[in-house]
XYZ file of C-alpha atoms in Angstrom:
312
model
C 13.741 4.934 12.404
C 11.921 6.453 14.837
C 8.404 5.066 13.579
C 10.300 1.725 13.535
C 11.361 1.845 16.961
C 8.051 2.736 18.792
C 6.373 -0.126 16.989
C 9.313 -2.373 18.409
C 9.631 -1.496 21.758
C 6.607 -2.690 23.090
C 6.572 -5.924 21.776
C 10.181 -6.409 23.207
C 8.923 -5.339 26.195
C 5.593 -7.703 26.087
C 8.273 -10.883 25.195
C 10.754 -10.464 27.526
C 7.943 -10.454 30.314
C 6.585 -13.823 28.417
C 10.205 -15.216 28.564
C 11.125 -17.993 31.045
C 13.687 -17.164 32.979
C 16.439 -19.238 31.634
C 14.566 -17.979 27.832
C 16.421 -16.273 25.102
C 15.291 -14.231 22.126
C 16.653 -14.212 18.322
C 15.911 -11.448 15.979
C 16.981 -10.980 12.677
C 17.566 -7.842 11.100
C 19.581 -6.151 8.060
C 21.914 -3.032 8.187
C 18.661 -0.727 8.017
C 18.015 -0.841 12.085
C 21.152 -2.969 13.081
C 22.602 -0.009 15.169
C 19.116 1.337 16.511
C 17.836 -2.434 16.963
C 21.137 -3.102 19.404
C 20.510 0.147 21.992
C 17.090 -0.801 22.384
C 17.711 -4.129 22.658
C 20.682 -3.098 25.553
C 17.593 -0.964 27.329
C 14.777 -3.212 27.024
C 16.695 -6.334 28.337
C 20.225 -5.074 29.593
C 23.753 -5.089 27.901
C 24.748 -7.685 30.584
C 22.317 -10.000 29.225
C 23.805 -9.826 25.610
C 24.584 -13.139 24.129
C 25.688 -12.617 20.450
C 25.432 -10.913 17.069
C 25.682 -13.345 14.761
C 26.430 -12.801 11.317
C 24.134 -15.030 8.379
C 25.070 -15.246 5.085
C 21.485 -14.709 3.720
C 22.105 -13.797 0.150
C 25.385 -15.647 -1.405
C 25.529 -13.573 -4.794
C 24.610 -10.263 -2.697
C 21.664 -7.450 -2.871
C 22.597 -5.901 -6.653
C 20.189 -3.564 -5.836
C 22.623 -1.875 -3.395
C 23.995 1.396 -4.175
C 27.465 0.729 -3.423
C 28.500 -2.649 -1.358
C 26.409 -5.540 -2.566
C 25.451 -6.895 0.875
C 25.586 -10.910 1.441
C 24.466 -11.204 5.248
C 22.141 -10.425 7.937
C 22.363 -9.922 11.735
C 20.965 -12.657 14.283
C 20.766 -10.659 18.044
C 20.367 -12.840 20.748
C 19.923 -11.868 24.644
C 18.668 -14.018 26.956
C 16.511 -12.673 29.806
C 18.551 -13.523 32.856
C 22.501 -14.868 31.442
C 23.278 -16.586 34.824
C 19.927 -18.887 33.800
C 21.280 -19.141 30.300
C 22.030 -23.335 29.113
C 22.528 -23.017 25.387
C 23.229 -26.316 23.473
C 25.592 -27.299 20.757
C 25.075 -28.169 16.947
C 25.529 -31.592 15.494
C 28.976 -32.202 14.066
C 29.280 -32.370 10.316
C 30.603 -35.038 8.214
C 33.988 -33.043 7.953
C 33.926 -32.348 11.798
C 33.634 -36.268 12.032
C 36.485 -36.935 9.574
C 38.742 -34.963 12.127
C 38.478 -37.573 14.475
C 41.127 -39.582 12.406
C 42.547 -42.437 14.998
C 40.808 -45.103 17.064
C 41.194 -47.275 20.165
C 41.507 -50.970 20.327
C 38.172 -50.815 21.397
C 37.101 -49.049 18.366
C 36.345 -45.476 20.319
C 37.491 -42.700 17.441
C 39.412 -39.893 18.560
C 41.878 -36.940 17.362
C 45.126 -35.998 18.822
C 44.933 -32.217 20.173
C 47.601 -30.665 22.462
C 47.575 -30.348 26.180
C 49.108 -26.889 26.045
C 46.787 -23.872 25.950
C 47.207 -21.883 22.801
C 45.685 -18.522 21.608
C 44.517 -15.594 23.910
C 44.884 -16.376 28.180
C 47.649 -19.100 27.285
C 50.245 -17.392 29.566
C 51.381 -18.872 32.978
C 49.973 -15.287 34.487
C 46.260 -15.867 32.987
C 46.119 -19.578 35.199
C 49.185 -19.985 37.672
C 47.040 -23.165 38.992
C 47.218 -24.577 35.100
C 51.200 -24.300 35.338
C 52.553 -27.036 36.562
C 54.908 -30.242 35.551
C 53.977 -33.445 33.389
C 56.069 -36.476 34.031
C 57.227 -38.425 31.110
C 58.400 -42.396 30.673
C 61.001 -41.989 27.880
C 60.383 -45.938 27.250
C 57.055 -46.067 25.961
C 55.535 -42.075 26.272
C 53.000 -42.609 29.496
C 52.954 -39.578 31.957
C 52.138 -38.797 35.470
C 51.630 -35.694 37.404
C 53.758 -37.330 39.694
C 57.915 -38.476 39.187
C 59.195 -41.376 40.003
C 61.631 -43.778 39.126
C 59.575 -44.780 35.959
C 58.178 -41.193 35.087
C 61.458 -39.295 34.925
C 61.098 -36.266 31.918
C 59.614 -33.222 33.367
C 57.596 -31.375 30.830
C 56.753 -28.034 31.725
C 53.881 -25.725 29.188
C 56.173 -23.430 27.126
C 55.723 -21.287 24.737
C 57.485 -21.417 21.493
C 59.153 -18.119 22.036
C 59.991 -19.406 25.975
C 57.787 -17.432 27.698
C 55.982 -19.722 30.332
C 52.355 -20.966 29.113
C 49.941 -23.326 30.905
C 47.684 -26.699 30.005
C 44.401 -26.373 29.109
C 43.390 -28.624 32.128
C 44.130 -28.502 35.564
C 45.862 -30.358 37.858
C 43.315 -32.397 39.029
C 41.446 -32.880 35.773
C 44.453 -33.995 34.522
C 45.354 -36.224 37.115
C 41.317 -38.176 37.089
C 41.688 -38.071 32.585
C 45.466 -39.134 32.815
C 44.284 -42.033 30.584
C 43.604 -39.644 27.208
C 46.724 -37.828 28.066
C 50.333 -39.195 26.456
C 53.356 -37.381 25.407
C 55.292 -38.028 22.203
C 58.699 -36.447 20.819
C 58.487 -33.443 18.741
C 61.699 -33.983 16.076
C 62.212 -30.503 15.768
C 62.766 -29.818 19.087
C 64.176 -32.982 19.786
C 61.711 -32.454 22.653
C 58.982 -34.103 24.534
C 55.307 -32.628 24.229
C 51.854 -33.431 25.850
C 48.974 -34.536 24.321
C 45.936 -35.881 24.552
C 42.918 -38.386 22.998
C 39.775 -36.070 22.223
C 37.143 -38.717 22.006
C 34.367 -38.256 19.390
C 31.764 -39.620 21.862
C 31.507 -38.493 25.051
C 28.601 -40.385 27.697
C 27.861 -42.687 24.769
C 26.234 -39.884 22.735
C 28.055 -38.216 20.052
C 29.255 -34.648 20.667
C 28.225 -31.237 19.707
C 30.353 -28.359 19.129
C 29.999 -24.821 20.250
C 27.733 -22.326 17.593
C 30.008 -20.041 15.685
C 29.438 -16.403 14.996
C 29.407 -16.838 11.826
C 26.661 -18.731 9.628
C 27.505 -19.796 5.940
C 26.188 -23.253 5.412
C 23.708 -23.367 2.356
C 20.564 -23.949 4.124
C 20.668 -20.625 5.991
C 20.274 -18.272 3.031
C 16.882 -16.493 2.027
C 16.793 -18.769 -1.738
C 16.156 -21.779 0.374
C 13.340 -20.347 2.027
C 11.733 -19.096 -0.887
C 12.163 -22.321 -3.023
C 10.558 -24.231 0.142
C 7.903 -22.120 0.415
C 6.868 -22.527 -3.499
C 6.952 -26.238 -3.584
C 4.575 -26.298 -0.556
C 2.128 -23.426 -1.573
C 3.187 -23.115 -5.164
C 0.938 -19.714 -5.760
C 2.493 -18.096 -2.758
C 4.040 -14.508 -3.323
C 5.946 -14.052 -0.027
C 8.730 -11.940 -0.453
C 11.760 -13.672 1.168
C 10.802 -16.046 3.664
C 13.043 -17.779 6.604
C 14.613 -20.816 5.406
C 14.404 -23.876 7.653
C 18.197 -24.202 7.992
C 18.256 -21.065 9.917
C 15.404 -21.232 12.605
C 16.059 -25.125 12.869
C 19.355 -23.889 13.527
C 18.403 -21.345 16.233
C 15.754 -24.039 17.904
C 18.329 -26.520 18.136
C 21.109 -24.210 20.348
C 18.066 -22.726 22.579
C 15.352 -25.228 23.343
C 14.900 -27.960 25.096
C 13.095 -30.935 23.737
C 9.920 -30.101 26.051
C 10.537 -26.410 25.127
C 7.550 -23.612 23.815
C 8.982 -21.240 21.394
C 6.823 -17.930 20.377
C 7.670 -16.585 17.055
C 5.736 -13.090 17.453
C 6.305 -12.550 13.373
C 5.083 -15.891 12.026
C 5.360 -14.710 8.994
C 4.926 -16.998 6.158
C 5.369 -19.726 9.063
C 8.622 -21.284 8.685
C 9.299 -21.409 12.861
C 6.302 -23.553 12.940
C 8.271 -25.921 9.818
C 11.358 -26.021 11.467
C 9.960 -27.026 15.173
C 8.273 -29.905 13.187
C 11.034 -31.232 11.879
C 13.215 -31.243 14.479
C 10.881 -32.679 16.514
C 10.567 -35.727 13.894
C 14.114 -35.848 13.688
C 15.023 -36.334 17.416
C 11.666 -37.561 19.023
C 11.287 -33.897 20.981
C 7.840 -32.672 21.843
C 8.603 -29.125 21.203
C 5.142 -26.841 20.824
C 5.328 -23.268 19.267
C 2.756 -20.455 19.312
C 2.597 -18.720 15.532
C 1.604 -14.831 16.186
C 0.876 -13.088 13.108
C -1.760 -10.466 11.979
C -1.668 -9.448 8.447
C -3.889 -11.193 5.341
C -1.694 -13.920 4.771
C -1.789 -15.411 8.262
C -4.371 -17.777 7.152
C -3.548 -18.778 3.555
C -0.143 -18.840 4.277
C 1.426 -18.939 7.749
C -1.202 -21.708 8.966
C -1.848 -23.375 5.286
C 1.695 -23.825 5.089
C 1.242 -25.202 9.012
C -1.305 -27.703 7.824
C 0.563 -29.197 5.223
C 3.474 -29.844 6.911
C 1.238 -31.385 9.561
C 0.219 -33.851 6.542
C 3.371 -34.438 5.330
């Protein structure tokens, strides 16, 4: 470990000073240095500037050669070098994420029903007092306002189902300018009114993204893809488990920018260098990357591999 650690530390040290201030670094790791990776990782660029440890399924039928547990996944740290600074993006929405968004406006927006009332952890009236507050209903035809009146006469008020008070996910005011999307409807088994509202699919005429999970199991993050990639593009190549593209594409698409430079300072058998590529085909970004590597390979692989994707 120790060995490890001194090689480590001063290239963390030399990247976080080449960082941009709003930057953010990714490193991958197995159970081997997980624990020793994370305190260094806390010294070198502060525990406040943690962002998340994400786990990656990187081997689906696990490590057999394991003595006891036959491990499927790998770590992803990220810290950024300043959090305040920190803008990270969302991934594109799946076909299944799509399919959620089940019901559509006369003129032809798609949207999903989703409830006005907070639910989960901080849902209480105590976590948000200013997010507690009445929802007028028209029992004719379901339309609310924040305000009664002779037409908007059902007060609806954000309780829990065990009748503690909860709050709405939106504010007074937000609800009040986006009183549009929101509607009520009766819930039969309470013989009850409830709020709702219409979560559009597209939001400023660009389709959404949602929020990256801590968990990573789609197919195209695992270590096979890599290495089956890497053999149909140098096909005498004898890396031992590369990156696949699903994974750094991944991590380029929630950190950069489309102007953006990304350093990978273990190049490796160059797959950070694929991945920029291809995003950058894919959404018209002019994203540049600098490939660091020093062992034997770094030519006939890491930049051969470069070329040819250059080529097509």
């Amino acid at each position: 470990h120790d060995k490890w650690l001194c090689m480590m530390m001063p290239r963390l040290k030399l990247l976080r000073e080449l960082m941009t201030e709003d930057g953010v670094i990714f490193i991958s790791c197995d159970d081997n240095e997980n624990t020793h990776l994370r305190i260094l990782l806390d010294e070198i660029f502060n525990p406040d500037n943690f962002v998340a440890n994400i786990t990656v399924k990187a081997n689906p039928r696990g490590r057999q050669s394991d003595n006891d547990v036959a491990t499927l996944h790998d770590s992803l740290l990220c810290y950024s070098k300043n959090y305040p600074f920190l803008e990270l993006n969302g991934l594109p929405l799946t076909q299944e994420d799509i399919d959620e968004f089940d019901q559509q406006d006369e003129d032809g927006k798609f949207w999903r029903e989703l409830g006005l009332r907070q639910r989960g952890s901080s849902s209480l009236r105590e976590d948000r007092p200013d997010m507690y507050f009445p929802i007028f209903v028209d029992p004719d035809d379901c339309s609310v306002s924040v305000s009664k009146t002779k037409k908007y006469t059902i007060e609806v008020l954000p309780k829990k189902s065990d009748g503690r008070d909860g709050r709405w996910m939106w504010g007074f005011d937000k609800t009040k300018n986006e009183i549009d999307r929101v509607y009520a409807r009766i819930i039969k088994k309470r013989n009850e009114h409830d709020i709702f509202i219409k979560d559009y699919l597209d939001r400023n005429d660009a389709q959404r993204t949602k929020k990256p999970r801590s968990i990573w199991l789609d197919k195209d993050v695992n270590t096979e893809a890599g290495g089956k990639l890497l053999k149909q593009i140098i096909p005498n190549s004898n890396f031992p488990y590369p990156k696949p593209v699903g994974l750094i594409k991944k991590i380029v698409q929630i950190a950069t920018d489309k102007d953006s430079i990304i350093l990978d300072s273990f190049a490796g058998s160059g797959t950070c260098a694929h991945s920029v590529l291809e995003l950058n085909l894919e959404d018209g970004g002019n994203r540049k990357f600098i490939l660091v590597e020093q062992e034997n390979y770094a030519n006939t692989i890491t930049a051969e591999r470069v070329r040819k994707v250059i080529k097509g």
